Amino acid sequence: MTGNPPAARLTRAELLREIGLSPLWQLRPQLTVAVTRQVTPARPPAESISEEREDPARRPPSAPVAAPTASRPEAIARMGWDELRQSVAGCSACALCQGRKQAVLGVGDTSADWLFIGEGPGAEEDARGEPFVGPAGKLLDAMLAAIDLRRGEDVYIANAVKCRPPNNRTPEVAEISACAPYLKRQIALLQPRLIVLLGRAAAHAVLGNAGPLGALRGKPFEYPASECNERRIPVVVTYHPAYLLRTLPDKAKAWEDLCRARALMRMAKASTAAIPVAPPGPLAP
Ligand code: URA
């Protein structure tokens, strides 16, 4: 008999070549590891992962091969609070890490409706590991009290950057960008009903808008729903408490902003309350 041996005696690779499914794409071992780490929500059982390693022909040749390791923002986007805390504590993504005593992630109720975002830790915050504990923090507490809020009760406080800028200078754009994945993850984990941005650095971090604060306050902004489980989160921009300590006349404007924030929160709560839990069922016969 001439020609090829019977199909049953061909190796798998020969058989696939015969039917035109070659060349085979081989997964390199480290790529397989990355694939198993990346697939978190619908993770196949361990057996099927090892099966995939032994039988790469099951993967269509044209399927995109996963990146060897997740990028930093991708990795941060999958973190829970504990991992986030650890990652921020050891972060060296920008030069601010060199001057810090400790990184300051944030403080408060992780199921809070209200999220306040400031600029970055100052000397006292750097020493104590908590945001807004210096003079600006005292004013922030008073601002919270004015709208019946208290630090830690339905309020979470974070900063655009987690490490103290030298001499309390304003964080640079590159520093805000390096820290942005952490802030983004905090917002995604918190899913607040409303975000209040305190000052230009926070406005830059969240809205990408570095314009003068006077041009931003009073305007309606929304955090992109695609970034937060399709929740539409209103964003209010107001003055930073440290600025208000130096510029007392603008306190009245900050009060207007807080009143607006409180009204938006009431509307957000009312609109959720108005959604029926379940549609009315059919009448019983
Ligand atoms: N200013 C800020 O913006 N954040 C702090 O934590 C302290 C002062």
CSV table of C-alpha atoms and ligand atoms in Angstrom, one decimal:
chain,number,residue,atom,x,y,z
A,1,MET,CA,0.0,0.0,0.0
A,2,THR,CA,1.3,3.5,-0.9
A,3,GLY,CA,0.5,7.0,0.6
A,4,ASN,CA,0.0,8.0,4.2
A,5,PRO,CA,-0.5,5.5,7.0
A,6,PRO,CA,-4.0,5.2,8.4
A,7,ALA,CA,-5.1,8.2,10.4
A,8,ALA,CA,-5.3,6.3,13.6
A,9,ARG,CA,-1.5,5.9,13.5
A,10,LEU,CA,-0.7,9.6,12.9
A,11,THR,CA,0.5,11.7,15.7
A,12,ARG,CA,-1.8,14.6,16.6
A,13,ALA,CA,0.5,17.1,15.0
A,14,GLU,CA,0.7,15.1,11.8
A,15,LEU,CA,-3.0,14.7,11.7
A,16,LEU,CA,-3.6,18.4,12.1
A,17,ARG,CA,-1.0,19.2,9.4
A,18,GLU,CA,-2.9,16.7,7.1
A,19,ILE,CA,-6.2,18.6,7.5
A,20,GLY,CA,-4.5,21.9,7.0
A,21,LEU,CA,-4.4,23.2,10.6
A,22,SER,CA,-0.8,24.0,10.9
A,23,PRO,CA,1.6,25.4,11.9
A,24,LEU,CA,0.6,24.8,15.5
A,25,TRP,CA,0.9,27.8,17.9
A,26,GLN,CA,2.8,26.7,21.0
A,27,LEU,CA,2.2,28.5,24.3
A,28,ARG,CA,5.4,29.2,26.1
A,29,PRO,CA,5.3,28.1,29.7
A,30,GLN,CA,5.4,31.6,31.2
A,31,LEU,CA,2.6,32.8,28.9
A,32,THR,CA,0.3,30.0,30.2
A,33,VAL,CA,0.9,31.2,33.7
A,34,ALA,CA,-0.1,34.7,32.8
A,35,VAL,CA,-3.3,33.4,31.1
A,36,THR,CA,-4.3,31.6,34.3
A,37,ARG,CA,-3.6,34.7,36.4
A,38,GLN,CA,-5.5,37.0,34.1
A,39,VAL,CA,-8.7,35.0,33.8
A,40,THR,CA,-10.2,35.8,37.1
A,41,PRO,CA,-14.0,36.0,36.8
A,42,ALA,CA,-14.7,32.9,34.6
A,43,ARG,CA,-11.7,30.9,35.5
A,44,PRO,CA,-11.8,27.4,34.1
A,45,PRO,CA,-11.0,24.5,36.4
A,46,ALA,CA,-7.3,23.7,36.9
A,47,GLU,CA,-7.5,20.6,34.7
A,48,SER,CA,-8.7,22.5,31.7
A,49,ILE,CA,-5.9,24.9,32.1
A,50,SER,CA,-3.3,22.2,32.0
A,51,GLU,CA,-5.2,20.5,29.2
A,52,GLU,CA,-4.8,23.7,27.3
A,53,ARG,CA,-1.1,23.6,27.9
A,54,GLU,CA,-0.8,20.1,26.5
A,55,ASP,CA,-3.1,20.7,23.6
A,56,PRO,CA,-2.4,24.1,22.1
A,57,ALA,CA,-4.2,23.1,18.9
A,58,ARG,CA,-7.5,23.8,20.7
A,59,ARG,CA,-6.7,27.4,20.7
A,60,PRO,CA,-7.5,29.0,17.3
A,61,PRO,CA,-4.2,30.0,15.7
A,62,SER,CA,-5.5,33.6,15.2
A,63,ALA,CA,-6.5,34.0,18.9
A,64,PRO,CA,-4.6,36.9,20.5
A,65,VAL,CA,-2.0,35.6,22.9
A,66,ALA,CA,-2.3,37.1,26.4
A,67,ALA,CA,0.4,39.5,27.4
A,68,PRO,CA,3.1,37.8,29.5
A,69,THR,CA,2.2,39.8,32.5
A,70,ALA,CA,-0.6,42.3,33.3
A,71,SER,CA,0.3,45.9,33.0
A,72,ARG,CA,0.5,47.9,36.3
A,73,PRO,CA,-2.9,49.6,35.7
A,74,GLU,CA,-4.5,46.2,34.8
A,75,ALA,CA,-3.1,44.6,37.9
A,76,ILE,CA,-4.2,47.4,40.1
A,77,ALA,CA,-7.7,47.3,38.5
A,78,ARG,CA,-8.1,43.8,39.9
A,79,MET,CA,-7.0,44.5,43.5
A,80,GLY,CA,-9.1,44.4,46.6
A,81,TRP,CA,-8.7,46.7,49.5
A,82,ASP,CA,-5.9,44.7,51.2
A,83,GLU,CA,-3.8,44.3,48.1
A,84,LEU,CA,-4.4,47.9,47.2
A,85,ARG,CA,-3.1,49.0,50.7
A,86,GLN,CA,-0.1,46.8,50.3
A,87,SER,CA,0.6,48.0,46.8
A,88,VAL,CA,0.3,51.7,47.7
A,89,ALA,CA,2.6,51.2,50.8
A,90,GLY,CA,5.4,49.8,48.6
A,91,CYS,CA,4.8,51.8,45.5
A,92,SER,CA,7.8,53.3,43.7
A,93,ALA,CA,6.0,54.4,40.5
A,94,CYS,CA,7.2,58.0,40.8
A,95,ALA,CA,9.8,59.9,42.6
A,96,LEU,CA,7.5,61.0,45.5
A,97,CYS,CA,8.2,57.6,47.1
A,98,GLN,CA,11.7,58.8,47.9
A,99,GLY,CA,10.6,61.5,50.3
A,100,ARG,CA,7.7,59.8,52.1
A,101,LYS,CA,7.6,58.4,55.6
A,102,GLN,CA,4.5,56.4,54.5
A,103,ALA,CA,2.0,56.3,51.7
A,104,VAL,CA,-1.5,57.5,52.6
A,105,LEU,CA,-4.2,55.5,50.8
A,106,GLY,CA,-7.3,57.0,52.3
A,107,VAL,CA,-9.6,56.8,55.3
A,108,GLY,CA,-13.2,56.2,56.1
A,109,ASP,CA,-16.2,54.0,55.4
A,110,THR,CA,-15.6,51.7,52.4
A,111,SER,CA,-19.3,51.5,51.7
A,112,ALA,CA,-19.7,55.3,52.0
A,113,ASP,CA,-22.0,57.3,49.7
A,114,TRP,CA,-19.7,60.3,49.8
A,115,LEU,CA,-16.2,60.4,48.4
A,116,PHE,CA,-14.0,63.5,49.0
A,117,ILE,CA,-10.8,63.7,47.1
A,118,GLY,CA,-8.0,66.1,48.0
A,119,GLU,CA,-4.6,66.7,46.6
A,120,GLY,CA,-1.9,64.8,48.5
A,121,PRO,CA,-0.6,64.2,52.0
A,122,GLY,CA,1.1,67.0,53.8
A,123,ALA,CA,3.7,66.7,56.6
A,124,GLU,CA,1.2,65.6,59.3
A,125,GLU,CA,-0.6,63.2,57.0
A,126,ASP,CA,2.7,61.7,56.0
A,127,ALA,CA,3.6,61.2,59.6
A,128,ARG,CA,0.2,59.8,60.7
A,129,GLY,CA,-0.8,57.8,57.6
A,130,GLU,CA,-4.2,59.5,57.4
A,131,PRO,CA,-5.4,62.1,54.9
A,132,PHE,CA,-6.5,65.6,56.1
A,133,VAL,CA,-5.3,65.5,59.7
A,134,GLY,CA,-3.5,68.9,59.6
A,135,PRO,CA,-5.1,72.4,59.6
A,136,ALA,CA,-6.8,71.8,56.2
A,137,GLY,CA,-8.2,68.6,57.6
A,138,LYS,CA,-9.8,70.5,60.5
A,139,LEU,CA,-11.5,72.8,58.1
A,140,LEU,CA,-12.6,69.8,56.0
A,141,ASP,CA,-14.1,68.3,59.1
A,142,ALA,CA,-16.0,71.5,59.7
A,143,MET,CA,-17.2,71.5,56.1
A,144,LEU,CA,-18.4,67.9,56.5
A,145,ALA,CA,-20.2,68.9,59.8
A,146,ALA,CA,-21.9,71.8,58.0
A,147,ILE,CA,-23.7,69.2,55.8
A,148,ASP,CA,-24.3,66.8,58.6
A,149,LEU,CA,-21.5,64.4,57.7
A,150,ARG,CA,-18.6,63.1,59.9
A,151,ARG,CA,-15.3,61.6,58.8
A,152,GLY,CA,-15.6,57.8,58.7
A,153,GLU,CA,-19.5,57.8,58.7
A,154,ASP,CA,-20.8,57.4,55.2
A,155,VAL,CA,-17.7,59.4,54.1
A,156,TYR,CA,-14.5,58.2,52.5
A,157,ILE,CA,-11.5,60.6,52.1
A,158,ALA,CA,-8.8,60.0,49.5
A,159,ASN,CA,-6.1,62.0,47.7
A,160,ALA,CA,-5.0,62.4,44.1
A,161,VAL,CA,-1.5,61.3,45.1
A,162,LYS,CA,-0.7,59.0,47.9
A,163,CYS,CA,2.8,60.2,48.8
A,164,ARG,CA,3.7,63.6,50.2
A,165,PRO,CA,5.1,66.0,47.6
A,166,PRO,CA,8.3,67.7,48.9
A,167,ASN,CA,7.6,71.0,50.7
A,168,ASN,CA,3.9,70.4,50.2
A,169,ARG,CA,4.1,71.5,46.6
A,170,THR,CA,1.3,70.7,44.2
A,171,PRO,CA,1.7,67.3,42.7
A,172,GLU,CA,3.0,67.3,39.1
A,173,VAL,CA,1.0,65.9,36.2
A,174,ALA,CA,3.2,62.8,35.9
A,175,GLU,CA,2.8,62.1,39.6
A,176,ILE,CA,-0.9,62.4,39.4
A,177,SER,CA,-0.9,60.0,36.4
A,178,ALA,CA,1.3,57.5,38.2
A,179,CYS,CA,-1.1,57.4,41.1
A,180,ALA,CA,-4.3,57.5,38.9
A,181,PRO,CA,-4.8,53.7,38.8
A,182,TYR,CA,-4.9,53.6,42.6
A,183,LEU,CA,-7.5,56.4,42.7
A,184,LYS,CA,-9.5,54.7,39.9
A,185,ARG,CA,-9.5,51.4,41.8
A,186,GLN,CA,-10.6,53.1,45.0
A,187,ILE,CA,-13.5,54.7,43.2
A,188,ALA,CA,-14.5,51.3,41.6
A,189,LEU,CA,-14.3,49.6,45.0
A,190,LEU,CA,-16.2,52.3,46.8
A,191,GLN,CA,-18.9,52.9,44.1
A,192,PRO,CA,-19.9,56.2,45.9
A,193,ARG,CA,-23.1,58.0,45.1
A,194,LEU,CA,-21.3,61.3,44.8
A,195,ILE,CA,-17.7,62.6,44.5
A,196,VAL,CA,-16.5,65.9,45.8
A,197,LEU,CA,-13.2,67.1,44.3
A,198,LEU,CA,-11.3,69.4,46.5
A,199,GLY,CA,-9.0,71.7,44.4
A,200,ARG,CA,-7.3,71.5,41.1
A,201,ALA,CA,-5.1,68.5,41.6
A,202,ALA,CA,-8.2,66.4,42.4
A,203,ALA,CA,-10.1,67.9,39.4
A,204,HIS,CA,-7.1,67.0,37.2
A,205,ALA,CA,-6.9,63.5,38.5
A,206,VAL,CA,-10.6,62.6,38.1
A,207,LEU,CA,-11.8,64.8,35.3
A,208,GLY,CA,-8.5,65.2,33.4
A,209,ASN,CA,-9.2,69.0,33.5
A,210,ALA,CA,-6.5,71.2,34.8
A,211,GLY,CA,-8.4,74.5,34.2
A,212,PRO,CA,-8.8,77.1,36.8
A,213,LEU,CA,-10.9,76.0,39.7
A,214,GLY,CA,-13.3,79.0,39.3
A,215,ALA,CA,-14.2,77.7,35.8
A,216,LEU,CA,-15.0,74.2,37.1
A,217,ARG,CA,-17.0,74.8,40.2
A,218,GLY,CA,-20.8,75.0,39.8
A,219,LYS,CA,-20.6,72.9,36.6
A,220,PRO,CA,-22.2,69.5,36.3
A,221,PHE,CA,-19.7,66.7,35.9
A,222,GLU,CA,-20.2,62.9,36.0
A,223,TYR,CA,-17.6,60.2,36.6
A,224,PRO,CA,-17.7,57.9,33.5
A,225,ALA,CA,-20.2,55.1,34.1
A,226,SER,CA,-17.9,52.7,32.2
A,227,GLU,CA,-15.3,53.1,35.0
A,228,CYS,CA,-17.6,52.2,37.8
A,229,ASN,CA,-19.9,49.3,37.2
A,230,GLU,CA,-22.1,51.5,34.9
A,231,ARG,CA,-23.0,53.8,37.8
A,232,ARG,CA,-23.4,57.4,36.9
A,233,ILE,CA,-21.8,59.3,39.7
A,234,PRO,CA,-22.2,63.1,39.9
A,235,VAL,CA,-19.0,65.0,40.6
A,236,VAL,CA,-18.9,68.4,42.4
A,237,VAL,CA,-15.8,70.5,42.2
A,238,THR,CA,-15.0,72.9,45.0
A,239,TYR,CA,-12.1,74.8,46.6
A,240,HIS,CA,-9.4,72.9,48.6
A,241,PRO,CA,-9.7,73.6,52.3
A,242,ALA,CA,-6.0,74.8,52.4
A,243,TYR,CA,-6.9,77.4,49.8
A,244,LEU,CA,-10.0,78.4,51.8
A,245,LEU,CA,-7.8,78.9,54.9
A,246,ARG,CA,-5.8,81.5,52.9
A,247,THR,CA,-8.8,83.0,51.1
A,248,LEU,CA,-11.6,83.4,53.5
A,249,PRO,CA,-14.0,85.2,51.1
A,250,ASP,CA,-14.3,82.1,49.0
A,251,LYS,CA,-15.7,80.1,51.9
A,252,ALA,CA,-19.2,81.3,50.8
A,253,LYS,CA,-18.6,79.8,47.4
A,254,ALA,CA,-17.5,76.5,48.9
A,255,TRP,CA,-20.7,76.6,51.0
A,256,GLU,CA,-22.7,76.9,47.8
A,257,ASP,CA,-20.9,73.9,46.3
A,258,LEU,CA,-21.5,71.8,49.4
A,259,CYS,CA,-25.2,72.7,49.3
A,260,ARG,CA,-25.3,71.7,45.7
A,261,ALA,CA,-23.5,68.4,46.6
A,262,ARG,CA,-26.1,67.7,49.3
A,263,ALA,CA,-29.0,68.4,46.9
A,264,LEU,CA,-27.4,66.0,44.3
A,265,MET,CA,-27.0,63.4,47.0
A,266,ARG,CA,-30.6,63.7,48.0
A,267,MET,CA,-31.6,63.3,44.3
A,268,ALA,CA,-29.4,60.3,43.9
A,269,LYS,CA,-30.8,58.6,46.9
A,270,ALA,CA,-34.4,59.4,45.9
A,271,SER,CA,-33.9,58.1,42.4
A,272,THR,CA,-32.6,54.8,43.7
A,273,ALA,CA,-35.4,54.6,46.2
A,274,ALA,CA,-37.9,55.1,43.4
A,275,ILE,CA,-36.7,52.0,41.5
A,276,PRO,CA,-39.2,49.2,42.3
A,277,VAL,CA,-37.5,46.2,43.8
A,278,ALA,CA,-39.5,43.8,41.6
A,279,PRO,CA,-42.1,44.5,38.9
A,280,PRO,CA,-45.6,43.8,40.0
A,281,GLY,CA,-46.6,40.2,39.3
A,282,PRO,CA,-49.8,39.1,37.5
A,283,LEU,CA,-53.0,39.1,39.5
A,284,ALA,CA,-53.9,35.8,41.0
A,285,PRO,CA,-56.9,34.3,39.3
B,1,URA,N1,-4.3,68.3,51.7
B,1,URA,C1,-4.7,67.3,50.9
B,1,URA,O1,-5.1,67.6,49.8
B,1,URA,N2,-4.8,66.1,51.4
B,1,URA,C2,-4.4,65.8,52.6
B,1,URA,O2,-4.5,64.7,53.0
B,1,URA,C3,-4.0,66.9,53.5
B,1,URA,C4,-3.9,68.1,53.0
